[in-house]
Short mmCIF file of C-alpha atoms in Angstrom, two decimals:
data_model
loop_
_atom_site.label_atom_id
_atom_site.label_comp_id
_atom_site.label_asym_id
_atom_site.label_seq_id
_atom_site.Cartn_x
_atom_site.Cartn_y
_atom_site.Cartn_z
CA UNK A 1 148.04 -45.92 -13.51
CA UNK A 2 144.50 -47.23 -13.52
CA UNK A 3 142.53 -47.64 -16.72
CA UNK A 4 139.77 -45.29 -17.86
CA UNK A 5 136.29 -46.39 -16.76
CA UNK A 6 133.15 -45.36 -18.70
CA UNK A 7 130.54 -43.65 -16.52
CA UNK A 8 127.89 -42.80 -19.06
CA UNK A 9 126.97 -41.85 -22.58
CA UNK A 10 124.21 -39.78 -24.19
CA UNK A 11 123.06 -39.01 -27.73
CA UNK A 12 123.84 -35.59 -29.16
CA UNK A 13 120.67 -34.08 -30.64
CA UNK A 14 120.98 -33.65 -34.39
CA UNK A 15 124.10 -35.84 -34.57
CA UNK A 16 124.76 -39.58 -34.98
CA UNK A 17 127.47 -39.34 -32.32
CA UNK A 18 127.34 -39.82 -28.58
CA UNK A 19 128.90 -37.89 -25.72
CA UNK A 20 130.80 -40.15 -23.33
CA UNK A 21 131.93 -39.54 -19.75
CA UNK A 22 135.00 -41.39 -18.52
CA UNK A 23 136.87 -41.46 -15.21
CA UNK A 24 140.41 -42.47 -14.22
CA UNK A 25 141.03 -42.06 -10.49
CA UNK A 26 140.26 -38.34 -9.83
CA UNK A 27 140.42 -37.35 -13.51
CA UNK A 28 137.39 -37.02 -15.79
CA UNK A 29 137.14 -36.91 -19.56
CA UNK A 30 134.27 -36.06 -21.90
CA UNK A 31 134.65 -37.43 -25.42
CA UNK A 32 132.70 -37.74 -28.63
CA UNK A 33 132.24 -41.30 -29.84
CA UNK A 34 134.41 -42.06 -32.83
CA UNK A 35 136.92 -39.26 -32.15
CA UNK A 36 140.43 -39.99 -30.86
CA UNK A 37 140.90 -36.67 -29.05
CA UNK A 38 139.05 -35.55 -25.93
CA UNK A 39 136.44 -32.83 -25.95
CA UNK A 40 137.45 -31.79 -22.43
CA UNK A 41 139.44 -33.00 -19.43
CA UNK A 42 139.09 -32.05 -15.77
CA UNK A 43 142.83 -31.38 -15.49
CA UNK A 44 142.86 -28.86 -18.33
CA UNK A 45 140.40 -26.07 -17.67
CA UNK A 46 142.37 -22.84 -17.26
CA UNK A 47 141.35 -21.50 -20.65
CA UNK A 48 137.68 -22.36 -20.01
CA UNK A 49 137.91 -20.29 -16.83
CA UNK A 50 139.67 -17.51 -18.74
CA UNK A 51 136.69 -17.33 -21.10
CA UNK A 52 134.68 -15.95 -18.17
CA UNK A 53 137.54 -14.11 -16.47
CA UNK A 54 138.29 -12.04 -19.57
CA UNK A 55 134.66 -10.96 -20.10
CA UNK A 56 132.47 -11.08 -17.01
CA UNK A 57 134.40 -8.57 -14.83
CA UNK A 58 133.81 -5.98 -17.56
CA UNK A 59 130.03 -6.16 -17.00
CA UNK A 60 129.89 -7.25 -13.35
CA UNK A 61 129.51 -3.64 -12.18
CA UNK A 62 126.11 -3.36 -13.83
CA UNK A 63 123.05 -3.75 -11.64
CA UNK A 64 121.83 -7.35 -11.68
CA UNK A 65 124.19 -8.33 -14.50
CA UNK A 66 122.94 -11.32 -16.51
CA UNK A 67 125.47 -13.64 -18.15
CA UNK A 68 124.70 -16.45 -20.59
CA UNK A 69 127.11 -19.39 -20.80
CA UNK A 70 126.66 -21.54 -23.89
CA UNK A 71 127.88 -25.04 -23.03
CA UNK A 72 128.05 -26.44 -19.48
CA UNK A 73 130.87 -28.91 -20.11
CA UNK A 74 132.44 -29.76 -16.76
CA UNK A 75 131.20 -26.55 -15.14
CA UNK A 76 134.47 -24.62 -15.04
CA UNK A 77 133.31 -21.67 -17.19
CA UNK A 78 130.08 -21.45 -15.20
CA UNK A 79 131.99 -21.46 -11.92
CA UNK A 80 134.36 -18.73 -13.12
CA UNK A 81 131.42 -16.62 -14.33
CA UNK A 82 129.77 -16.92 -10.93
CA UNK A 83 132.96 -15.81 -9.20
CA UNK A 84 132.93 -12.58 -11.22
CA UNK A 85 129.21 -11.90 -11.63
CA UNK A 86 128.63 -10.20 -8.29
CA UNK A 87 126.14 -11.03 -5.53
CA UNK A 88 123.12 -9.76 -7.49
CA UNK A 89 124.18 -11.25 -10.83
CA UNK A 90 122.59 -14.17 -12.63
CA UNK A 91 124.31 -16.75 -14.82
CA UNK A 92 122.18 -18.79 -17.20
CA UNK A 93 123.91 -21.86 -18.60
CA UNK A 94 122.49 -23.46 -21.74
CA UNK A 95 123.36 -27.11 -22.32
CA UNK A 96 122.13 -29.08 -25.31
CA UNK A 97 122.63 -32.55 -23.81
CA UNK A 98 120.55 -33.06 -20.69
CA UNK A 99 122.82 -35.86 -19.47
CA UNK A 100 125.68 -33.37 -19.12
CA UNK A 101 123.59 -31.49 -16.56
CA UNK A 102 123.01 -34.77 -14.72
CA UNK A 103 126.74 -35.54 -14.78
CA UNK A 104 127.45 -32.10 -13.31
CA UNK A 105 125.01 -32.79 -10.52
CA UNK A 106 126.55 -36.23 -9.98
CA UNK A 107 130.12 -37.44 -10.56
CA UNK A 108 131.40 -34.13 -11.98
CA UNK A 109 129.86 -31.89 -9.32
CA UNK A 110 132.94 -31.56 -7.14
CA UNK A 111 135.36 -30.88 -10.02
CA UNK A 112 134.29 -27.26 -10.52
CA UNK A 113 133.04 -26.65 -6.99
CA UNK A 114 129.31 -27.40 -7.33
CA UNK A 115 128.36 -24.36 -9.48
CA UNK A 116 124.89 -25.75 -10.25
CA UNK A 117 123.97 -25.40 -6.56
CA UNK A 118 124.66 -21.65 -6.58
CA UNK A 119 121.33 -19.76 -6.24
CA UNK A 120 122.44 -17.35 -8.99
CA UNK A 121 122.59 -20.19 -11.54
CA UNK A 122 119.81 -20.82 -14.04
CA UNK A 123 119.87 -23.93 -16.25
CA UNK A 124 118.41 -24.05 -19.76
CA UNK A 125 118.42 -27.54 -21.28
CA UNK A 126 118.32 -26.93 -25.00
CA UNK A 127 120.11 -25.26 -27.89
CA UNK A 128 121.80 -21.99 -26.91
CA UNK A 129 121.08 -20.73 -30.43
CA UNK A 130 117.34 -21.04 -29.81
CA UNK A 131 117.68 -19.12 -26.55
CA UNK A 132 119.65 -16.37 -28.30
CA UNK A 133 117.08 -16.12 -31.10
CA UNK A 134 114.31 -15.65 -28.53
CA UNK A 135 116.14 -12.97 -26.52
CA UNK A 136 116.25 -9.21 -26.96
CA UNK A 137 118.60 -7.02 -24.92
CA UNK A 138 118.65 -9.68 -22.23
CA UNK A 139 122.27 -10.58 -21.53
CA UNK A 140 125.16 -8.36 -20.51
CA UNK A 141 127.63 -11.01 -21.65
CA UNK A 142 127.34 -14.16 -23.76
CA UNK A 143 130.10 -16.76 -23.42
CA UNK A 144 130.24 -19.50 -26.05
CA UNK A 145 132.11 -22.76 -25.55
CA UNK A 146 129.84 -25.10 -27.46
CA UNK A 147 132.48 -26.51 -29.84
CA UNK A 148 136.24 -26.59 -30.35
CA UNK A 149 136.05 -23.20 -32.04
CA UNK A 150 133.90 -21.08 -34.33
CA UNK A 151 132.51 -23.99 -36.31
CA UNK A 152 130.04 -26.71 -35.42
CA UNK A 153 131.73 -29.92 -34.25
CA UNK A 154 129.26 -31.56 -31.86
CA UNK A 155 126.32 -30.17 -33.82
CA UNK A 156 126.63 -28.71 -37.32
CA UNK A 157 123.73 -26.40 -36.55
CA UNK A 158 126.14 -24.50 -34.30
CA UNK A 159 127.69 -23.04 -37.46
CA UNK A 160 124.80 -20.57 -37.42
CA UNK A 161 126.14 -18.97 -34.24
CA UNK A 162 129.27 -17.80 -36.05
CA UNK A 163 127.55 -16.74 -39.27
CA UNK A 164 126.57 -13.11 -40.05
CA UNK A 165 122.97 -13.89 -39.05
CA UNK A 166 124.06 -15.56 -35.84
CA UNK A 167 126.37 -12.72 -34.86
CA UNK A 168 123.57 -10.24 -35.57
CA UNK A 169 121.18 -12.25 -33.38
CA UNK A 170 123.76 -12.28 -30.59
CA UNK A 171 124.06 -8.49 -30.82
CA UNK A 172 120.29 -8.24 -30.53
CA UNK A 173 120.33 -10.48 -27.45
CA UNK A 174 123.01 -8.36 -25.75
CA UNK A 175 122.31 -5.24 -23.75
CA UNK A 176 123.97 -2.06 -25.12
CA UNK A 177 127.73 -2.37 -24.72
CA UNK A 178 127.39 -6.06 -23.93
CA UNK A 179 130.15 -8.58 -24.56
CA UNK A 180 130.46 -11.74 -26.62
CA UNK A 181 133.31 -14.09 -25.70
CA UNK A 182 134.11 -17.20 -27.76
CA UNK A 183 136.53 -20.02 -26.87
CA UNK A 184 138.54 -21.85 -29.52
CA UNK A 185 141.24 -24.50 -29.52
CA UNK A 186 143.11 -22.47 -32.15
CA UNK A 187 143.27 -19.03 -33.75
CA UNK A 188 140.89 -18.47 -36.65
CA UNK A 189 141.67 -15.11 -38.30
CA UNK A 190 138.61 -15.25 -40.54
CA UNK A 191 136.40 -15.26 -37.45
CA UNK A 192 138.09 -12.12 -36.17
CA UNK A 193 137.25 -10.49 -39.50
CA UNK A 194 133.67 -11.77 -39.30
CA UNK A 195 133.22 -10.22 -35.85
CA UNK A 196 134.51 -6.88 -37.06
CA UNK A 197 132.24 -6.95 -40.11
CA UNK A 198 129.32 -7.68 -37.78
CA UNK A 199 130.03 -4.48 -35.85
CA UNK A 200 131.90 -5.79 -32.82
CA UNK A 201 134.98 -4.13 -31.33
CA UNK A 202 137.14 -7.23 -31.00
CA UNK A 203 140.11 -8.26 -28.89
CA UNK A 204 141.85 -11.59 -29.51
CA UNK A 205 143.41 -13.08 -26.39
CA UNK A 206 145.13 -16.35 -25.53
CA UNK A 207 145.11 -18.61 -22.50
CA UNK A 208 146.90 -21.79 -21.50
CA UNK A 209 144.97 -25.03 -21.25
CA UNK A 210 146.49 -25.58 -17.81
CA UNK A 211 147.65 -22.97 -15.33
CA UNK A 212 151.04 -21.77 -16.61
CA UNK A 213 151.49 -24.59 -19.11
CA UNK A 214 149.86 -26.65 -21.81
CA UNK A 215 148.58 -25.69 -25.23
CA UNK A 216 147.56 -22.13 -26.04
CA UNK A 217 143.88 -21.56 -26.77
CA UNK A 218 142.21 -18.51 -28.32
CA UNK A 219 139.46 -16.36 -26.83
CA UNK A 220 137.68 -13.57 -28.67
CA UNK A 221 136.24 -10.79 -26.49
CA UNK A 222 133.95 -8.67 -28.67
CA UNK A 223 131.97 -5.65 -27.50
CA UNK A 224 128.69 -4.67 -29.10
CA UNK A 225 127.62 -1.04 -29.30
CA UNK A 226 124.01 -2.26 -29.23
#
């Protein structure tokens, strides 16, 4: 098997670390400098797709449904959201690191099926938390995959998203009956409790990292009464 080849790196705003893109034959890997484990891999994306598949169909019947995806990654969640959003839907993807958008328009584009070229896609380069703070009754669903779970890993400021204030701001950004879905590498019972305290009706689901196999990941699907 061929060795991994570095394709690029980019600073993470608010962090001393770098994001790194690597390739080995047809396989891609995004990593954080200084960490042994991968942040994501192009061969393990079933649970990222499930993040959208569990939530978006529940709001896709609304007229001109608007979905926010926090974290572009390799584009798999965005692509799955587009598949479910309907022909008149819009999916806004917020990505903190501008280079990740460039990678998805370049070497990563084919991996998820070129979702950035879909005319229903809108790209926001910046902190998804800032976009949420500035929004009121805007999104029918908000999908968050900005870290390895409900705590800030790539950016400690992401902790706000999962705090009582952050969850309240997300509710304010959702349309009545809108959905929040959060991806995590593991189950975190205290986050389930936090969602319920914040007024969400919450379902905890699981999905495999790869289709039919691999590690189990956790996805919260939480409905807001508005």
